[in-house]
Every structure is written in structure tokens, then in C-alpha cells.
């Protein structure tokens, strides 16, 4: 497998002038990827140029990245509206006594994966508008449960679509651009506009998704037939495929047998526990330090800056290493770096004197650094999972892990420990430690697996393996596949 799929293949000095080819695309068999219809049709005089490739990538970026960004950001704004409302009168209005508010944060993540991002976004908006009118605990719990159900397609859907459009080298930067903490900066000035404004925006954006987001590159209307061929060829060397509509039980069972699945499942539980707690309780923590409700809402905004910096630093670092240190993607190294930053902050958050309000506030902001490692891990999952059914099942399991951690996280924040929530602070520190252990185990497993395959794969020096390209093979079935973790991975 090549170390860079984007630049593979000879590039002639002049491209053919024909834009759309009169070719008959073969119909893929059930076991094959949809890309088979466009694979292998750009040989000889039809080979693409670097200029065409750059233009195609820009077209993809300009269409997909804004959709992904709004998809993630609007959802992030919507689901933390209760955290904003908590510093006003919502706790009293909805009778959120004892640990009921912790369950309002937890219940959002209790339901399984849905299938359509467009419909889910539209329904999400209507439910969110209804949340603004909730005036009791049962109603609020029911609405939050529905929001959890409707959020289910967002993260897995984004990752699956992203893996169809970007190579391993390109994906980290785009993932970092998609997932940021900017929702907090938007949420702060909005205050407690809990339903009407965010809900209406989400409904409108649901229609945007339905109109502009293609199901796959093969069905995209914003690129030409020739550009579809170019895209398929530039994705070939990653051995990940694009899409296969046939559900394959064997790939599902392989997902459950794969050690990588469960190591990353545990990592995603641990790394997102701070998200579950801090997302729901940070305004209450800040208010408990002596600031007013309005000030507490605004003082949560720096956490969004920290999250965004974390995402840009970690994902940008992976991308730059891929660009300037070919074969050295060092994804795990940036995950470990982000974990260490957050861990150090959480140590201060747990050990600083309870009356050191300003220092604790600063430590709380930096403890949001978990976002960068989390986003890099999502890209790692996509890069190390082949076979469309296996991708879907793996992403579903990873999202379930995210949901479990966000159910667990708020439960460490006990109402009788307000406003400092000592147990909650300890849970953040513990989650960082466990995240570090699990990602190191994952990296070690990938290293051993790659070494084993290097010894078996006599043809590892080839650029393209046409015997396995677009056959919808899994990463375990395909002997040419290499896992990404620390260093050179594409053979």
C-alpha cells in the first residue's frame, strides 16, 4: 500500500480536454464497492493532472466542510442549552432537585443509532423548540431523551461520509476543521434563547443537508464523471473502499472479534467523561465561584477557545506530519500530547485550594483539552477500519461508547458537593489517566499487527494492490492493509 494515495500514479504534462467520458460503468457485484463502476478507467492518456486533483479537492472541501461544521456545531449548541438554563431559574422551574439535573445531562445519550441525518436534524430542531417550553422534570427528561435519539446519526454519519471523500493523509485536517469548541462561543452570547433561535436554525439546516450532502461520491452532482474517476483512483491506495450497500454479517461479527474495536471503545468511554460532566456543570461551577448568572454564561466561553485550539493543534499536527514527514503520521503521539495537557490541568483542578477561584477557573478551562485527542481518535478509527459494514458497526459502537461516557460523566457531579464538585473533578483526572493507558495499548496492538503483516506480505513494496482494491474487504481480511498509529503505516 502506498504511503500517499493522493499523489499516486503518473501525471502527464497536459490533461485531455474531454471532461466526461462515454464509458459503460460496470455494475458492482454485491461483494464489491460502489467505486468499481469508476475504477481503472483513467489509464494511459486519460491520467489526471495535479491541477485537476487540486481543483477536485477544493470543490469537495467547499461543499462538504461547511456542511459538516454546521452539522456538528449546531448540534453542540442545541444539546447544552440546559447547561445555560441551569444558571438561571430552570432548576427551580422544572423541579430539578437532588441529582435530577445530572440525569438531564445523562439521558440525552441513552438511545441507539438512527439512519438519516437530514430527517434527524429537522426533527431535532422541532424537539429543541419544545424544550424551551418545558416546565417540569418528566417533560424535560422526555425531550432530552428524544434529542439523544436524534443526535445518533450525526457523528457516525459524518465519519462515514468523510472516509468516502478524503484520503488518510487529508482526513485529519478536515476532521479538525469540523469538530471545534466554537459552539460555546456562540452559545454564550445567546444566553437562554433555549429553543426558538437554535431550533429554527437546526430545522433550516436539516433541509440544507438533504439538498446538498450527497450519499456518496458516485452519486454526487457537484463533480463531473471524470472527477468521479479521479476521486476513485486517488482513494485507491488507502485500501479502505468507499461504500457497499450490502450488509455483510461476517464483517459485523469480525468487528466484535477485533481487539482494536474494544480498545478504542474503552478509550472513547474514558476520554469523553470530562465532556459529559463539564458540558453540563461548568456554568454552575463558575457561578459557584462568585459570579452572577450572566457572567457565568459568558465565562464558559474560554472553554470553547481551548477546545478549538486543542482540535487545531492535535489534528493540524497530524496533518503537517503527513505532509512534511511522509509515512510519519504520529496520530497516537498527538493523542498522548493532548491527554497530557488535559491531565496536568485536571491535577491542578483537583488539588488547588478550594478558595483559589481564579486558578481553579483557569485549570477548568485547560481541562477541556480532551477534544483534540478525541477528534484525532475518530480519524484513527476511520483510517484503521476497512469494509463498509465493519465501518458502520464500528462507528455505531464508538458512538455508543461516547453516549455511555456522557451518561456516566454527569453522575460524578453530586448536588450535595456543589459548587466545587470534588468527586467530579476527580473523575476528570481519572478519565485522563485511563485514556492514556488505553490509547497506548491500542498503539501497541497496531504495532504488533503491522509487524506480523510485514513478515507475511511479500508484495508490500507495491504502490497499488489491484487484487484487493474496492473488493470491500475488511482490514483483517486484506493482508495489504496496515494500521495507523505512530509511524509509517501504508505499505
Coordinates of C-alpha atoms in Angstrom, one line a residue:
X1 CA 0.0 0.0 0.0
X2 CA 1.3 3.4 -0.9
X3 CA 2.4 6.0 1.7
X4 CA 0.4 8.7 -0.2
X5 CA -2.6 7.8 -2.2
X6 CA -3.4 11.4 -3.2
X7 CA -0.3 11.7 -5.5
X8 CA -0.1 8.2 -6.8
X9 CA 0.2 7.5 -10.5
X10 CA 2.0 9.1 -13.4
X11 CA 0.9 12.6 -14.2
X12 CA 1.3 13.8 -17.8
X13 CA 2.2 17.3 -18.7
X14 CA -1.1 18.0 -20.4
X15 CA -4.6 16.7 -19.5
X16 CA -7.1 15.6 -22.1
X17 CA -9.6 18.2 -23.0
X18 CA -12.6 15.8 -22.7
X19 CA -14.5 16.3 -19.4
X20 CA -17.0 13.5 -19.5
X21 CA -16.1 10.1 -21.0
X22 CA -18.6 7.9 -22.9
X23 CA -17.9 4.8 -20.9
X24 CA -20.1 2.0 -19.6
X25 CA -19.6 1.7 -15.9
X26 CA -19.6 -1.9 -14.7
X27 CA -22.3 -2.7 -12.2
X28 CA -20.6 -3.7 -8.9
X29 CA -21.3 -7.2 -7.6
X30 CA -22.8 -7.4 -4.1
X31 CA -19.4 -8.1 -2.6
X32 CA -17.8 -5.2 -4.3
X33 CA -17.5 -1.5 -3.5
X34 CA -19.6 1.1 -5.5
X35 CA -16.3 2.6 -6.7
X36 CA -15.8 -0.4 -9.0
X37 CA -18.0 1.4 -11.5
X38 CA -15.4 4.2 -11.8
X39 CA -12.2 2.3 -11.0
X40 CA -9.5 1.6 -13.6
X41 CA -10.8 4.0 -16.3
X42 CA -8.1 6.6 -16.1
X43 CA -5.2 4.8 -17.6
X44 CA -2.8 5.9 -20.3
X45 CA -3.8 9.2 -22.0
X46 CA -6.7 9.7 -19.5
X47 CA -4.4 10.0 -16.4
X48 CA -5.3 13.1 -14.4
X49 CA -3.0 16.1 -13.6
X50 CA -2.1 17.6 -10.3
X51 CA -4.1 20.7 -11.2
X52 CA -7.2 18.6 -11.7
X53 CA -6.6 16.9 -8.5
X54 CA -6.2 20.1 -6.5
X55 CA -9.3 21.6 -8.2
X56 CA -11.3 18.5 -7.3
X57 CA -10.1 18.6 -3.6
X58 CA -11.1 22.3 -3.4
X59 CA -14.6 21.5 -4.8
X60 CA -15.0 18.7 -2.2
X61 CA -13.8 21.0 0.6
X62 CA -16.0 23.9 -0.3
X63 CA -19.2 21.7 -0.4
X64 CA -18.6 19.3 2.5
X65 CA -16.6 21.1 5.2
X66 CA -19.2 23.9 5.8
X67 CA -22.0 21.2 5.9
X68 CA -20.0 19.1 8.4
X69 CA -19.1 22.2 10.5
X70 CA -22.6 23.4 10.9
X71 CA -23.9 19.9 11.4
X72 CA -21.5 19.4 14.4
X73 CA -21.7 23.0 15.8
X74 CA -25.5 23.4 15.7
X75 CA -25.9 20.1 17.5
X76 CA -23.3 21.1 20.1
X77 CA -25.1 24.4 20.8
X78 CA -28.5 22.7 21.0
X79 CA -27.6 19.9 23.4
X80 CA -26.0 22.2 26.0
X81 CA -28.9 24.7 26.3
X82 CA -29.9 23.1 29.6
X83 CA -26.4 24.0 31.0
X84 CA -27.1 27.6 30.2
X85 CA -30.6 27.5 31.6
X86 CA -29.3 25.9 34.8
X87 CA -27.6 29.1 36.0
X88 CA -30.9 30.9 35.7
X89 CA -34.2 29.5 37.1
X90 CA -34.6 26.3 35.2
X91 CA -33.6 24.1 38.2
X92 CA -36.4 25.5 40.2
X93 CA -38.9 25.8 37.4
X94 CA -38.5 22.2 36.3
X95 CA -38.1 20.9 39.9
X96 CA -34.6 19.6 39.2
X97 CA -33.9 18.7 42.9
X98 CA -31.2 16.3 44.1
X99 CA -29.4 14.6 41.2
X100 CA -32.2 15.1 38.7
X101 CA -30.1 17.7 36.8
X102 CA -27.4 15.1 36.4
X103 CA -29.9 12.8 34.7
X104 CA -31.0 15.6 32.4
X105 CA -27.4 15.7 31.2
X106 CA -27.1 11.9 31.1
X107 CA -30.4 10.9 29.5
X108 CA -29.5 12.8 26.3
X109 CA -27.3 9.8 25.2
X110 CA -29.4 6.8 26.0
X111 CA -30.8 5.7 22.6
X112 CA -29.2 3.9 19.7
X113 CA -28.1 4.9 16.2
X114 CA -30.6 6.3 13.7
X115 CA -30.1 6.3 9.9
X116 CA -30.9 9.6 8.3
X117 CA -29.0 12.8 9.2
X118 CA -31.4 15.1 7.3
X119 CA -34.7 13.9 8.9
X120 CA -32.9 13.7 12.3
X121 CA -31.7 17.3 12.1
X122 CA -35.2 18.6 11.2
X123 CA -36.9 16.7 14.0
X124 CA -34.1 17.8 16.3
X125 CA -35.0 21.4 15.7
X126 CA -38.7 20.9 16.5
X127 CA -37.9 19.0 19.7
X128 CA -35.4 21.7 20.8
X129 CA -38.1 24.4 20.3
X130 CA -40.4 22.3 22.5
X131 CA -37.6 22.2 25.2
X132 CA -37.9 25.9 25.6
X133 CA -41.5 25.4 26.8
X134 CA -40.7 22.5 29.3
X135 CA -41.7 23.4 32.8
X136 CA -41.3 20.2 34.7
X137 CA -38.8 17.3 35.2
X138 CA -40.7 14.5 33.3
X139 CA -41.2 16.7 30.2
X140 CA -37.6 17.8 30.2
X141 CA -36.3 14.3 30.6
X142 CA -38.5 13.0 27.7
X143 CA -37.4 15.9 25.4
X144 CA -33.8 15.3 26.2
X145 CA -34.2 11.6 25.5
X146 CA -35.6 12.4 22.1
X147 CA -32.7 14.8 21.4
X148 CA -30.3 11.9 22.3
X149 CA -32.1 9.6 19.8
X150 CA -32.0 12.3 17.1
X151 CA -28.3 13.1 17.6
X152 CA -27.3 9.4 17.0
X153 CA -26.7 9.7 13.2
X154 CA -24.6 12.9 13.4
X155 CA -21.1 11.7 14.5
X156 CA -21.2 8.2 12.8
X157 CA -22.7 9.7 9.7
X158 CA -20.1 12.5 9.5
X159 CA -17.2 10.0 9.9
X160 CA -18.6 7.5 7.3
X161 CA -19.1 10.3 4.7
X162 CA -15.7 11.8 5.5
X163 CA -14.0 8.4 4.8
X164 CA -15.6 8.3 1.4
X165 CA -14.2 11.7 0.3
X166 CA -10.7 12.1 1.9
X167 CA -7.6 10.0 2.0
X168 CA -5.8 9.1 5.2
X169 CA -3.4 12.0 4.7
X170 CA -6.2 14.5 4.1
X171 CA -8.7 13.5 6.7
X172 CA -7.0 14.8 9.9
X173 CA -7.1 18.4 8.9
X174 CA -10.7 18.2 7.7
X175 CA -11.8 16.4 10.9
X176 CA -10.1 19.2 13.0
X177 CA -12.0 21.8 11.0
X178 CA -15.3 20.0 11.6
X179 CA -15.1 19.5 15.3
X180 CA -14.3 22.6 17.4
X181 CA -15.4 24.2 20.6
X182 CA -16.8 27.3 18.8
X183 CA -20.3 26.3 19.8
X184 CA -19.5 27.6 23.3
X185 CA -18.6 31.0 21.9
X186 CA -21.9 31.1 20.1
X187 CA -23.9 29.8 23.0
X188 CA -22.6 32.3 25.5
X189 CA -23.9 35.5 23.8
X190 CA -27.2 33.7 23.0
X191 CA -27.8 33.3 26.7
X192 CA -31.0 31.4 27.4
X193 CA -32.5 31.5 23.9
X194 CA -33.1 27.8 24.6
X195 CA -35.5 26.9 21.9
X196 CA -36.5 29.4 19.3
X197 CA -33.2 30.6 17.8
X198 CA -31.1 27.3 17.8
X199 CA -34.2 25.2 17.0
X200 CA -35.2 27.2 13.9
X201 CA -31.6 27.2 12.7
X202 CA -31.4 23.4 13.1
X203 CA -34.6 22.8 11.2
X204 CA -33.4 25.1 8.3
X205 CA -30.0 23.3 8.2
X206 CA -31.7 19.9 8.1
X207 CA -33.1 20.9 4.7
X208 CA -29.6 22.0 3.6
X209 CA -28.3 18.6 4.4
X210 CA -31.0 16.9 2.4
X211 CA -30.3 19.1 -0.6
X212 CA -26.5 19.4 -0.7
X213 CA -25.0 16.4 1.1
X214 CA -24.5 13.5 -1.4
X215 CA -25.0 9.9 -0.3
X216 CA -21.6 9.0 -1.8
X217 CA -19.0 10.3 -4.3
X218 CA -20.6 8.1 -7.0
X219 CA -23.9 9.9 -6.6
X220 CA -22.6 13.4 -6.1
X221 CA -23.9 16.1 -8.5
X222 CA -21.3 18.7 -7.9
X223 CA -18.5 16.8 -9.5
X224 CA -18.3 15.5 -13.1
X225 CA -18.0 11.9 -14.3
X226 CA -14.3 12.4 -14.9
X227 CA -13.8 13.9 -11.5
X228 CA -15.5 10.8 -10.0
X229 CA -13.0 8.6 -11.8
X230 CA -10.1 10.8 -10.5
X231 CA -11.5 10.6 -7.0
X232 CA -11.8 6.9 -7.0
X233 CA -8.2 6.5 -8.2
X234 CA -6.8 8.8 -5.6
X235 CA -8.6 6.9 -2.9
X236 CA -7.4 3.5 -4.2
X237 CA -4.2 3.1 -2.3
X238 CA -5.7 3.5 1.1
X239 CA -7.5 0.2 0.6
X240 CA -10.4 1.5 2.6
X241 CA -13.0 1.5 -0.2
X242 CA -15.9 4.0 -0.5
X243 CA -19.2 2.3 0.1
X244 CA -21.0 -1.0 -0.2
X245 CA -24.8 -1.2 0.3
X246 CA -24.8 -5.0 1.0
X247 CA -24.9 -5.7 4.7
X248 CA -22.3 -8.5 5.5
X249 CA -22.9 -10.4 8.7
X250 CA -19.3 -11.7 8.6
X251 CA -18.0 -8.2 8.8
X252 CA -20.3 -7.4 11.7
X253 CA -19.0 -10.4 13.7
X254 CA -15.4 -9.5 12.8
X255 CA -16.0 -6.1 14.3
X256 CA -16.9 -7.8 17.6
X257 CA -13.9 -10.1 17.5
X258 CA -11.4 -7.4 16.6
X259 CA -9.3 -6.3 19.6
X260 CA -8.9 -2.8 18.1
X261 CA -12.6 -2.3 18.4
X262 CA -12.7 -2.8 22.1
X263 CA -9.5 -0.9 22.9
X264 CA -10.9 2.1 21.0
X265 CA -14.3 1.6 22.6
X266 CA -12.8 1.9 26.1
X267 CA -10.7 4.9 25.0
X268 CA -13.8 6.7 23.8
X269 CA -15.6 6.0 27.1
X270 CA -12.7 7.4 29.1
X271 CA -11.9 10.4 27.0
X272 CA -15.5 11.7 26.9
X273 CA -16.2 11.5 30.6
X274 CA -14.9 15.1 31.1
X275 CA -17.2 16.2 28.3
X276 CA -20.3 14.7 30.0
X277 CA -19.5 16.4 33.3
X278 CA -18.1 19.8 32.2
X279 CA -20.6 20.4 29.4
X280 CA -23.5 20.3 31.8
X281 CA -21.9 21.6 35.0
X282 CA -19.3 24.2 34.1
X283 CA -21.8 27.2 34.3
X284 CA -22.8 26.0 37.7
X285 CA -19.2 25.6 38.8
X286 CA -18.4 29.1 37.6
X287 CA -21.4 30.6 39.2
X288 CA -20.5 28.9 42.5
X289 CA -17.2 30.8 42.4
X290 CA -19.0 34.0 43.0
X291 CA -20.0 35.3 39.5
X292 CA -23.6 36.2 38.5
X293 CA -25.7 34.0 36.2
X294 CA -24.9 36.3 33.2
X295 CA -21.2 36.3 34.0
X296 CA -21.1 32.6 34.5
X297 CA -22.6 32.0 31.0
X298 CA -20.0 34.3 29.4
X299 CA -17.1 32.9 31.4
X300 CA -17.7 29.5 29.9
X301 CA -16.7 30.9 26.5
X302 CA -12.9 30.5 27.0
X303 CA -13.5 26.7 27.3
X304 CA -14.6 26.8 23.6
X305 CA -11.4 28.6 22.7
X306 CA -9.4 25.9 24.5
X307 CA -11.3 23.1 22.8
X308 CA -10.8 24.7 19.4
X309 CA -7.1 25.2 20.0
X310 CA -6.8 21.6 21.1
X311 CA -8.6 20.3 18.0
X312 CA -6.5 22.5 15.7
X313 CA -3.2 21.7 17.4
X314 CA -3.7 18.0 17.5
X315 CA -5.3 17.5 14.1
X316 CA -3.1 20.1 12.4
X317 CA 0.0 18.5 13.8
X318 CA -1.1 15.1 12.4
X319 CA -1.8 16.7 9.0
X320 CA 1.6 18.6 8.9
X321 CA 3.5 15.5 9.8
X322 CA 1.7 13.6 7.0
X323 CA 2.7 16.5 4.6
X324 CA 6.3 17.0 5.5
X325 CA 7.3 13.8 7.2
X326 CA 5.9 11.2 4.7
X327 CA 5.0 7.9 6.4
X328 CA 5.2 9.5 9.9
X329 CA 1.6 10.4 10.7
X330 CA 2.2 10.1 14.5
X331 CA -1.5 10.2 15.3
X332 CA -1.1 8.5 18.7
X333 CA 1.7 10.9 19.7
X334 CA -0.7 13.8 19.3
X335 CA -3.4 12.0 21.2
X336 CA -0.9 11.4 24.1
X337 CA 0.1 15.1 23.9
X338 CA -3.4 16.3 24.2
X339 CA -4.2 13.9 27.1
X340 CA -1.1 15.1 29.0
X341 CA -2.1 18.7 28.7
X342 CA -5.6 18.0 30.0
X343 CA -4.3 15.7 32.7
X344 CA -1.9 18.3 34.1
X345 CA -4.8 20.8 34.2
X346 CA -7.0 18.3 35.9
X347 CA -4.4 17.7 38.6
X348 CA -4.4 21.4 39.4
X349 CA -8.2 21.4 39.3
X350 CA -8.3 18.6 41.9
X351 CA -5.5 19.8 44.1
X352 CA -5.7 23.6 44.2
X353 CA -7.2 25.1 47.4
X354 CA -11.0 25.4 47.2
X355 CA -10.8 29.2 47.6
X356 CA -8.3 29.7 44.8
X357 CA -11.1 30.6 42.5
X358 CA -9.2 32.2 39.6
X359 CA -6.6 29.4 39.5
X360 CA -9.3 26.8 39.5
X361 CA -11.2 28.6 36.8
X362 CA -8.0 28.6 34.6
X363 CA -7.4 24.9 35.3
X364 CA -11.0 24.1 34.4
X365 CA -10.6 25.9 31.1
X366 CA -7.5 23.9 30.2
X367 CA -9.1 20.6 31.3
X368 CA -11.2 21.0 28.2
X369 CA -8.2 19.9 26.1
X370 CA -9.8 16.4 25.7
X371 CA -11.4 17.5 22.4
X372 CA -8.2 17.3 20.4
X373 CA -7.3 13.7 21.4
X374 CA -11.0 12.7 20.9
X375 CA -11.2 14.1 17.4
X376 CA -7.8 12.5 16.4
X377 CA -9.1 9.2 17.7
X378 CA -12.2 9.5 15.4
X379 CA -9.9 9.8 12.4
X380 CA -7.8 6.9 13.7
X381 CA -10.9 4.7 13.8
X382 CA -11.8 5.6 10.2
X383 CA -8.2 5.1 9.0
X384 CA -7.9 1.7 10.6
X385 CA -11.3 0.2 9.7
X386 CA -12.0 -1.3 6.2
X387 CA -15.1 -2.9 4.9
X388 CA -18.3 -0.9 4.7
X389 CA -20.3 -3.0 7.1
X390 CA -17.5 -3.1 9.5
X391 CA -17.1 0.7 9.3
X392 CA -20.8 1.2 10.1
X393 CA -20.8 -1.2 13.0
X394 CA -17.6 0.2 14.4
X395 CA -18.8 3.8 14.2
X396 CA -22.0 2.7 15.9
X397 CA -20.1 1.1 18.8
X398 CA -17.8 4.1 19.1
X399 CA -20.8 6.4 19.3
X400 CA -22.4 4.1 21.9
X401 CA -19.1 4.5 23.9
X402 CA -19.4 8.3 23.6
X403 CA -23.0 8.1 24.8
X404 CA -22.1 5.8 27.8
X405 CA -19.4 8.2 28.9
X406 CA -21.8 11.1 28.7
X407 CA -24.2 9.2 30.8
X408 CA -21.5 8.4 33.3
X409 CA -19.9 11.8 33.4
X410 CA -22.7 13.9 35.0
X411 CA -23.2 11.3 37.7
X412 CA -19.9 12.1 39.3
X413 CA -21.2 15.7 39.9
X414 CA -23.3 15.3 43.1
X415 CA -25.7 18.1 44.0
X416 CA -24.5 18.0 47.7
X417 CA -20.9 18.8 46.5
X418 CA -21.9 22.0 44.7
X419 CA -20.4 24.3 43.7
X420 CA -16.9 22.7 43.7
X421 CA -17.9 19.1 42.9
X422 CA -14.8 17.4 44.3
X423 CA -15.8 13.9 43.0
X424 CA -16.5 15.4 39.6
X425 CA -13.0 16.9 39.5
X426 CA -11.5 13.6 40.5
X427 CA -13.4 11.8 37.7
X428 CA -11.9 14.1 35.1
X429 CA -8.3 13.3 36.3
X430 CA -9.1 9.6 36.4
X431 CA -10.6 9.6 32.9
X432 CA -7.4 11.2 31.5
X433 CA -5.2 8.5 33.2
X434 CA -7.4 5.7 31.8
X435 CA -7.5 7.3 28.4
X436 CA -3.7 7.4 28.3
X437 CA -3.4 3.7 29.2
X438 CA -6.0 2.6 26.7
X439 CA -4.5 4.5 23.7
X440 CA -1.0 3.2 24.5
X441 CA -2.4 -0.4 24.5
X442 CA -4.2 0.4 21.1
X443 CA -0.9 1.7 19.6
X444 CA 1.0 -1.4 20.9
X445 CA -1.6 -3.7 19.3
X446 CA -1.3 -1.9 15.9
X447 CA 2.5 -2.1 16.0
X448 CA 2.4 -5.9 16.7
X449 CA -0.2 -6.4 13.9
X450 CA 1.7 -4.4 11.4
X451 CA 5.0 -6.2 12.1
X452 CA 3.2 -9.5 11.7
X453 CA 1.8 -8.4 8.3
X454 CA 5.2 -7.1 7.1
X455 CA 6.6 -10.6 7.5
X456 CA 3.7 -12.2 5.6
X457 CA 3.1 -9.6 2.8
X458 CA 5.8 -10.4 0.2
X459 CA 4.4 -7.7 -2.1
X460 CA 4.5 -4.8 0.5
X461 CA 6.6 -2.7 -1.8
X462 CA 3.9 -2.3 -4.5
X463 CA 2.2 1.0 -4.9
X464 CA -1.3 -0.3 -5.7
X465 CA -2.8 -3.7 -4.9
X466 CA -5.5 -4.3 -7.5
X467 CA -6.2 -7.7 -6.2
X468 CA -7.8 -6.1 -3.1
X469 CA -8.8 -2.6 -4.2
X470 CA -12.5 -1.9 -3.9
X471 CA -13.3 -5.5 -3.0
X472 CA -14.9 -4.4 0.2
X473 CA -12.5 -6.4 2.3
X474 CA -12.0 -5.7 6.0
X475 CA -8.7 -4.6 7.5
X476 CA -8.3 -8.1 8.8
X477 CA -9.1 -9.8 5.5
X478 CA -6.8 -7.6 3.5
X479 CA -3.2 -8.7 4.1
X480 CA -2.0 -5.5 2.4
X481 CA -3.7 -3.3 5.0
X482 CA -1.6 -1.5 7.6
X483 CA -2.9 0.2 10.7
X484 CA -2.0 3.8 11.5
X485 CA -0.8 4.6 15.0
X486 CA 2.7 6.2 15.4
X487 CA 4.8 5.9 12.3
X488 CA 4.9 4.5 8.7
X489 CA 1.7 2.5 8.2
X490 CA 0.9 2.4 4.5
X491 CA 2.8 -0.4 2.8

